[in-house]
Amino acid sequence: MRSGSTRGAVLAALLCAVAVLLLGACGREEAGRETEPSATALPWTLSAPTRTQINGAEIGTDRRTVTITVDVPSGPNPCVRDLKAELTEPVGNTVPVQVTFVSPSGDRSSGCTKTTTARTRVTLPEPLGDRELVVGYPGAVFTAEGARPPALRLCGDLGCTPAATGCTAPSYEQALKAVGAPAHTLRDAAHCDGKWLVLDFSWPTGPACGDQTDGVCMSRLGDRWFFKAGKSGWKSFFRTAEGGCQDVRDREPAFPTALCASLEPLAPSLHPNHSTTTKAPSP
């Protein structure tokens, strides 16, 4: 009898333990219905590194395996999972790759407020060759041209092969970017000798008017900048709306008069003077 009583007690204890585990896993039951566990899980969402968080790319000896280094969220708890790089649809001479990961870093309570470096790998269907690798969107662009293997070279804002500094349209575009010219800028005039450059340019303002050509839709502003050739492109050194050579040669006596003597002042409508004077109060 004692042996049967002992087995019964052990069986009852096991059943109680199982019941406790089940209740702990499923929450507790109140008033005939089950309640949610007290802890609320943080949402993990799909993310992608920005252009400045893409640090580098290396290519393997097979010229197909690419390892990409990126900054990802970091904290006291796990902050990243499913980090991967995937090929997307090729465009022209480029090989686009999208890097993604899942993270709760959008919620600061996750503690994922710092960053760390991580790597992910992708295999190209064929050797990279002279094509450009574009990671993310807007993309960080890499090329094997001029690189030190296994690293790929990160290209600049002017592309992987920027135009040589000179009196050419692509070189003038570099000069406009150097001074932060607005979108849709038009070059009105360029005076250049290969070492010095003056650019007049303008850009449309006002409402978007489609193909209309009335005065309101044709309004624009303009500017004039002076440049000197540098090792990596045109470098701006002066800006004025005045004509002639006096102002620019006061700033840079070596600027050639042949490039500035014929300059007319910019029209006030293109380069308005927004300065104001404050009158003294009447006694």
PDB file of N, CA and C in Angstrom, residues 134-186:
ATOM      1  N   VAL A 134      27.286  49.303 -56.795  1.00  0.00           N
ATOM      2  CA  VAL A 134      26.477  50.334 -56.145  1.00  0.00           C
ATOM      3  C   VAL A 134      25.768  49.702 -54.961  1.00  0.00           C
ATOM      4  N   VAL A 135      26.101  50.144 -53.747  1.00  0.00           N
ATOM      5  CA  VAL A 135      25.536  49.564 -52.531  1.00  0.00           C
ATOM      6  C   VAL A 135      24.535  50.533 -51.935  1.00  0.00           C
ATOM      7  N   GLY A 136      23.263  50.108 -51.819  1.00  0.00           N
ATOM      8  CA  GLY A 136      22.224  50.928 -51.216  1.00  0.00           C
ATOM      9  C   GLY A 136      21.663  51.947 -52.184  1.00  0.00           C
ATOM     10  N   TYR A 137      20.698  52.751 -51.641  1.00  0.00           N
ATOM     11  CA  TYR A 137      20.086  53.816 -52.446  1.00  0.00           C
ATOM     12  C   TYR A 137      19.699  54.961 -51.511  1.00  0.00           C
ATOM     13  N   PRO A 138      20.198  56.197 -51.740  1.00  0.00           N
ATOM     14  CA  PRO A 138      21.222  56.538 -52.721  1.00  0.00           C
ATOM     15  C   PRO A 138      22.497  55.726 -52.466  1.00  0.00           C
ATOM     16  N   GLY A 139      23.174  55.371 -53.526  1.00  0.00           N
ATOM     17  CA  GLY A 139      24.208  54.369 -53.416  1.00  0.00           C
ATOM     18  C   GLY A 139      25.593  54.889 -53.099  1.00  0.00           C
ATOM     19  N   ALA A 140      26.345  54.053 -52.387  1.00  0.00           N
ATOM     20  CA  ALA A 140      27.788  54.218 -52.278  1.00  0.00           C
ATOM     21  C   ALA A 140      28.381  53.423 -53.436  1.00  0.00           C
ATOM     22  N   VAL A 141      29.186  54.071 -54.263  1.00  0.00           N
ATOM     23  CA  VAL A 141      29.668  53.460 -55.500  1.00  0.00           C
ATOM     24  C   VAL A 141      31.138  53.055 -55.327  1.00  0.00           C
ATOM     25  N   PHE A 142      31.438  51.813 -55.725  1.00  0.00           N
ATOM     26  CA  PHE A 142      32.793  51.285 -55.614  1.00  0.00           C
ATOM     27  C   PHE A 142      33.259  50.797 -56.979  1.00  0.00           C
ATOM     28  N   THR A 143      34.576  50.836 -57.181  1.00  0.00           N
ATOM     29  CA  THR A 143      35.161  50.344 -58.421  1.00  0.00           C
ATOM     30  C   THR A 143      36.490  49.658 -58.124  1.00  0.00           C
ATOM     31  N   ALA A 144      36.839  48.698 -58.998  1.00  0.00           N
ATOM     32  CA  ALA A 144      38.148  48.050 -58.875  1.00  0.00           C
ATOM     33  C   ALA A 144      39.234  48.879 -59.530  1.00  0.00           C
ATOM     34  N   GLU A 145      38.843  49.825 -60.387  1.00  0.00           N
ATOM     35  CA  GLU A 145      39.819  50.654 -61.088  1.00  0.00           C
ATOM     36  C   GLU A 145      40.559  51.566 -60.109  1.00  0.00           C
ATOM     37  N   GLY A 146      41.856  51.491 -60.117  1.00  0.00           N
ATOM     38  CA  GLY A 146      42.664  52.330 -59.244  1.00  0.00           C
ATOM     39  C   GLY A 146      42.622  51.918 -57.787  1.00  0.00           C
ATOM     40  N   ALA A 147      42.064  50.741 -57.475  1.00  0.00           N
ATOM     41  CA  ALA A 147      41.950  50.280 -56.086  1.00  0.00           C
ATOM     42  C   ALA A 147      43.158  49.432 -55.704  1.00  0.00           C
ATOM     43  N   ARG A 148      43.328  49.224 -54.390  1.00  0.00           N
ATOM     44  CA  ARG A 148      44.378  48.353 -53.881  1.00  0.00           C
ATOM     45  C   ARG A 148      43.719  47.078 -53.367  1.00  0.00           C
ATOM     46  N   PRO A 149      43.773  45.977 -54.147  1.00  0.00           N
ATOM     47  CA  PRO A 149      43.097  44.734 -53.757  1.00  0.00           C
ATOM     48  C   PRO A 149      43.548  44.273 -52.365  1.00  0.00           C
ATOM     49  N   PRO A 150      42.617  43.658 -51.606  1.00  0.00           N
ATOM     50  CA  PRO A 150      41.280  43.256 -52.045  1.00  0.00           C
ATOM     51  C   PRO A 150      40.230  44.375 -51.957  1.00  0.00           C
ATOM     52  N   ALA A 151      40.614  45.559 -51.459  1.00  0.00           N
ATOM     53  CA  ALA A 151      39.636  46.641 -51.304  1.00  0.00           C
ATOM     54  C   ALA A 151      39.199  47.177 -52.658  1.00  0.00           C
ATOM     55  N   LEU A 152      37.936  47.568 -52.742  1.00  0.00           N
ATOM     56  CA  LEU A 152      37.438  48.331 -53.876  1.00  0.00           C
ATOM     57  C   LEU A 152      37.508  49.811 -53.517  1.00  0.00           C
ATOM     58  N   ARG A 153      37.643  50.668 -54.513  1.00  0.00           N
ATOM     59  CA  ARG A 153      37.772  52.107 -54.264  1.00  0.00           C
ATOM     60  C   ARG A 153      36.396  52.756 -54.187  1.00  0.00           C
ATOM     61  N   LEU A 154      36.176  53.529 -53.115  1.00  0.00           N
ATOM     62  CA  LEU A 154      34.929  54.268 -52.955  1.00  0.00           C
ATOM     63  C   LEU A 154      34.986  55.528 -53.817  1.00  0.00           C
ATOM     64  N   CYS A 155      34.020  55.693 -54.703  1.00  0.00           N
ATOM     65  CA  CYS A 155      34.004  56.837 -55.610  1.00  0.00           C
ATOM     66  C   CYS A 155      33.387  58.048 -54.921  1.00  0.00           C
ATOM     67  N   GLY A 156      33.701  59.235 -55.430  1.00  0.00           N
ATOM     68  CA  GLY A 156      33.207  60.474 -54.844  1.00  0.00           C
ATOM     69  C   GLY A 156      31.900  60.929 -55.460  1.00  0.00           C
ATOM     70  N   ASP A 157      31.477  62.140 -55.091  1.00  0.00           N
ATOM     71  CA  ASP A 157      30.220  62.692 -55.590  1.00  0.00           C
ATOM     72  C   ASP A 157      30.245  62.927 -57.087  1.00  0.00           C
ATOM     73  N   LEU A 158      31.434  63.053 -57.658  1.00  0.00           N
ATOM     74  CA  LEU A 158      31.552  63.301 -59.100  1.00  0.00           C
ATOM     75  C   LEU A 158      31.733  62.020 -59.892  1.00  0.00           C
ATOM     76  N   GLY A 159      31.535  60.883 -59.232  1.00  0.00           N
ATOM     77  CA  GLY A 159      31.659  59.609 -59.917  1.00  0.00           C
ATOM     78  C   GLY A 159      33.035  58.989 -59.761  1.00  0.00           C
ATOM     79  N   CYS A 160      33.210  57.845 -60.369  1.00  0.00           N
ATOM     80  CA  CYS A 160      34.472  57.110 -60.238  1.00  0.00           C
ATOM     81  C   CYS A 160      35.577  57.668 -61.118  1.00  0.00           C
ATOM     82  N   THR A 161      35.196  58.333 -62.196  1.00  0.00           N
ATOM     83  CA  THR A 161      36.183  58.929 -63.100  1.00  0.00           C
ATOM     84  C   THR A 161      35.778  60.378 -63.372  1.00  0.00           C
ATOM     85  N   PRO A 162      36.000  61.284 -62.419  1.00  0.00           N
ATOM     86  CA  PRO A 162      35.588  62.679 -62.602  1.00  0.00           C
ATOM     87  C   PRO A 162      36.311  63.325 -63.782  1.00  0.00           C
ATOM     88  N   ALA A 163      35.630  64.294 -64.377  1.00  0.00           N
ATOM     89  CA  ALA A 163      36.188  64.977 -65.538  1.00  0.00           C
ATOM     90  C   ALA A 163      37.464  65.724 -65.157  1.00  0.00           C
ATOM     91  N   ALA A 164      38.402  65.759 -66.090  1.00  0.00           N
ATOM     92  CA  ALA A 164      39.623  66.523 -65.858  1.00  0.00           C
ATOM     93  C   ALA A 164      39.291  68.008 -65.784  1.00  0.00           C
ATOM     94  N   THR A 165      40.012  68.720 -64.926  1.00  0.00           N
ATOM     95  CA  THR A 165      39.779  70.157 -64.786  1.00  0.00           C
ATOM     96  C   THR A 165      40.195  70.863 -66.065  1.00  0.00           C
ATOM     97  N   GLY A 166      39.274  71.624 -66.639  1.00  0.00           N
ATOM     98  CA  GLY A 166      39.569  72.320 -67.876  1.00  0.00           C
ATOM     99  C   GLY A 166      38.364  73.078 -68.375  1.00  0.00           C
ATOM    100  N   CYS A 167      38.423  73.532 -69.590  1.00  0.00           N
ATOM    101  CA  CYS A 167      37.361  74.358 -70.170  1.00  0.00           C
ATOM    102  C   CYS A 167      36.388  73.477 -70.934  1.00  0.00           C
ATOM    103  N   THR A 168      35.755  72.557 -70.221  1.00  0.00           N
ATOM    104  CA  THR A 168      34.803  71.628 -70.822  1.00  0.00           C
ATOM    105  C   THR A 168      33.510  71.630 -70.020  1.00  0.00           C
ATOM    106  N   ALA A 169      32.420  71.220 -70.670  1.00  0.00           N
ATOM    107  CA  ALA A 169      31.123  71.188 -70.000  1.00  0.00           C
ATOM    108  C   ALA A 169      31.134  70.297 -68.756  1.00  0.00           C
ATOM    109  N   PRO A 170      31.697  69.070 -68.798  1.00  0.00           N
ATOM    110  CA  PRO A 170      31.722  68.257 -67.573  1.00  0.00           C
ATOM    111  C   PRO A 170      32.504  68.919 -66.448  1.00  0.00           C
ATOM    112  N   SER A 171      33.584  69.641 -66.792  1.00  0.00           N
ATOM    113  CA  SER A 171      34.367  70.324 -65.775  1.00  0.00           C
ATOM    114  C   SER A 171      33.585  71.489 -65.175  1.00  0.00           C
ATOM    115  N   TYR A 172      32.794  72.171 -65.990  1.00  0.00           N
ATOM    116  CA  TYR A 172      31.947  73.251 -65.472  1.00  0.00           C
ATOM    117  C   TYR A 172      30.892  72.698 -64.514  1.00  0.00           C
ATOM    118  N   GLU A 173      30.392  71.502 -64.807  1.00  0.00           N
ATOM    119  CA  GLU A 173      29.417  70.885 -63.906  1.00  0.00           C
ATOM    120  C   GLU A 173      30.053  70.636 -62.538  1.00  0.00           C
ATOM    121  N   GLN A 174      31.314  70.235 -62.544  1.00  0.00           N
ATOM    122  CA  GLN A 174      32.018  70.047 -61.271  1.00  0.00           C
ATOM    123  C   GLN A 174      32.118  71.359 -60.507  1.00  0.00           C
ATOM    124  N   ALA A 175      32.376  72.457 -61.221  1.00  0.00           N
ATOM    125  CA  ALA A 175      32.471  73.766 -60.569  1.00  0.00           C
ATOM    126  C   ALA A 175      31.132  74.165 -59.951  1.00  0.00           C
ATOM    127  N   LEU A 176      30.039  73.890 -60.646  1.00  0.00           N
ATOM    128  CA  LEU A 176      28.719  74.223 -60.110  1.00  0.00           C
ATOM    129  C   LEU A 176      28.428  73.430 -58.835  1.00  0.00           C
ATOM    130  N   LYS A 177      28.811  72.152 -58.826  1.00  0.00           N
ATOM    131  CA  LYS A 177      28.614  71.351 -57.622  1.00  0.00           C
ATOM    132  C   LYS A 177      29.460  71.874 -56.468  1.00  0.00           C
ATOM    133  N   ALA A 178      30.651  72.389 -56.795  1.00  0.00           N
ATOM    134  CA  ALA A 178      31.552  72.880 -55.752  1.00  0.00           C
ATOM    135  C   ALA A 178      30.961  74.058 -54.991  1.00  0.00           C
ATOM    136  N   VAL A 179      30.087  74.837 -55.649  1.00  0.00           N
ATOM    137  CA  VAL A 179      29.485  75.996 -54.981  1.00  0.00           C
ATOM    138  C   VAL A 179      28.037  75.726 -54.578  1.00  0.00           C
ATOM    139  N   GLY A 180      27.593  74.481 -54.698  1.00  0.00           N
ATOM    140  CA  GLY A 180      26.240  74.130 -54.280  1.00  0.00           C
ATOM    141  C   GLY A 180      25.162  74.799 -55.101  1.00  0.00           C
ATOM    142  N   ALA A 181      25.358  74.876 -56.413  1.00  0.00           N
ATOM    143  CA  ALA A 181      24.352  75.493 -57.274  1.00  0.00           C
ATOM    144  C   ALA A 181      23.031  74.748 -57.161  1.00  0.00           C
ATOM    145  N   PRO A 182      21.896  75.455 -57.193  1.00  0.00           N
ATOM    146  CA  PRO A 182      20.588  74.803 -57.059  1.00  0.00           C
ATOM    147  C   PRO A 182      20.313  73.817 -58.187  1.00  0.00           C
ATOM    148  N   ALA A 183      19.335  72.969 -57.962  1.00  0.00           N
ATOM    149  CA  ALA A 183      18.924  72.020 -58.994  1.00  0.00           C
ATOM    150  C   ALA A 183      18.417  72.770 -60.221  1.00  0.00           C
ATOM    151  N   HIS A 184      18.575  72.165 -61.373  1.00  0.00           N
ATOM    152  CA  HIS A 184      18.111  72.721 -62.656  1.00  0.00           C
ATOM    153  C   HIS A 184      18.842  74.015 -63.026  1.00  0.00           C
ATOM    154  N   THR A 185      20.069  74.175 -62.531  1.00  0.00           N
ATOM    155  CA  THR A 185      20.851  75.365 -62.861  1.00  0.00           C
ATOM    156  C   THR A 185      21.258  75.353 -64.333  1.00  0.00           C
ATOM    157  N   LEU A 186      21.228  76.547 -64.938  1.00  0.00           N
ATOM    158  CA  LEU A 186      21.659  76.724 -66.318  1.00  0.00           C
ATOM    159  C   LEU A 186      22.915  77.582 -66.347  1.00  0.00           C
TER     160      LEU A 186
END
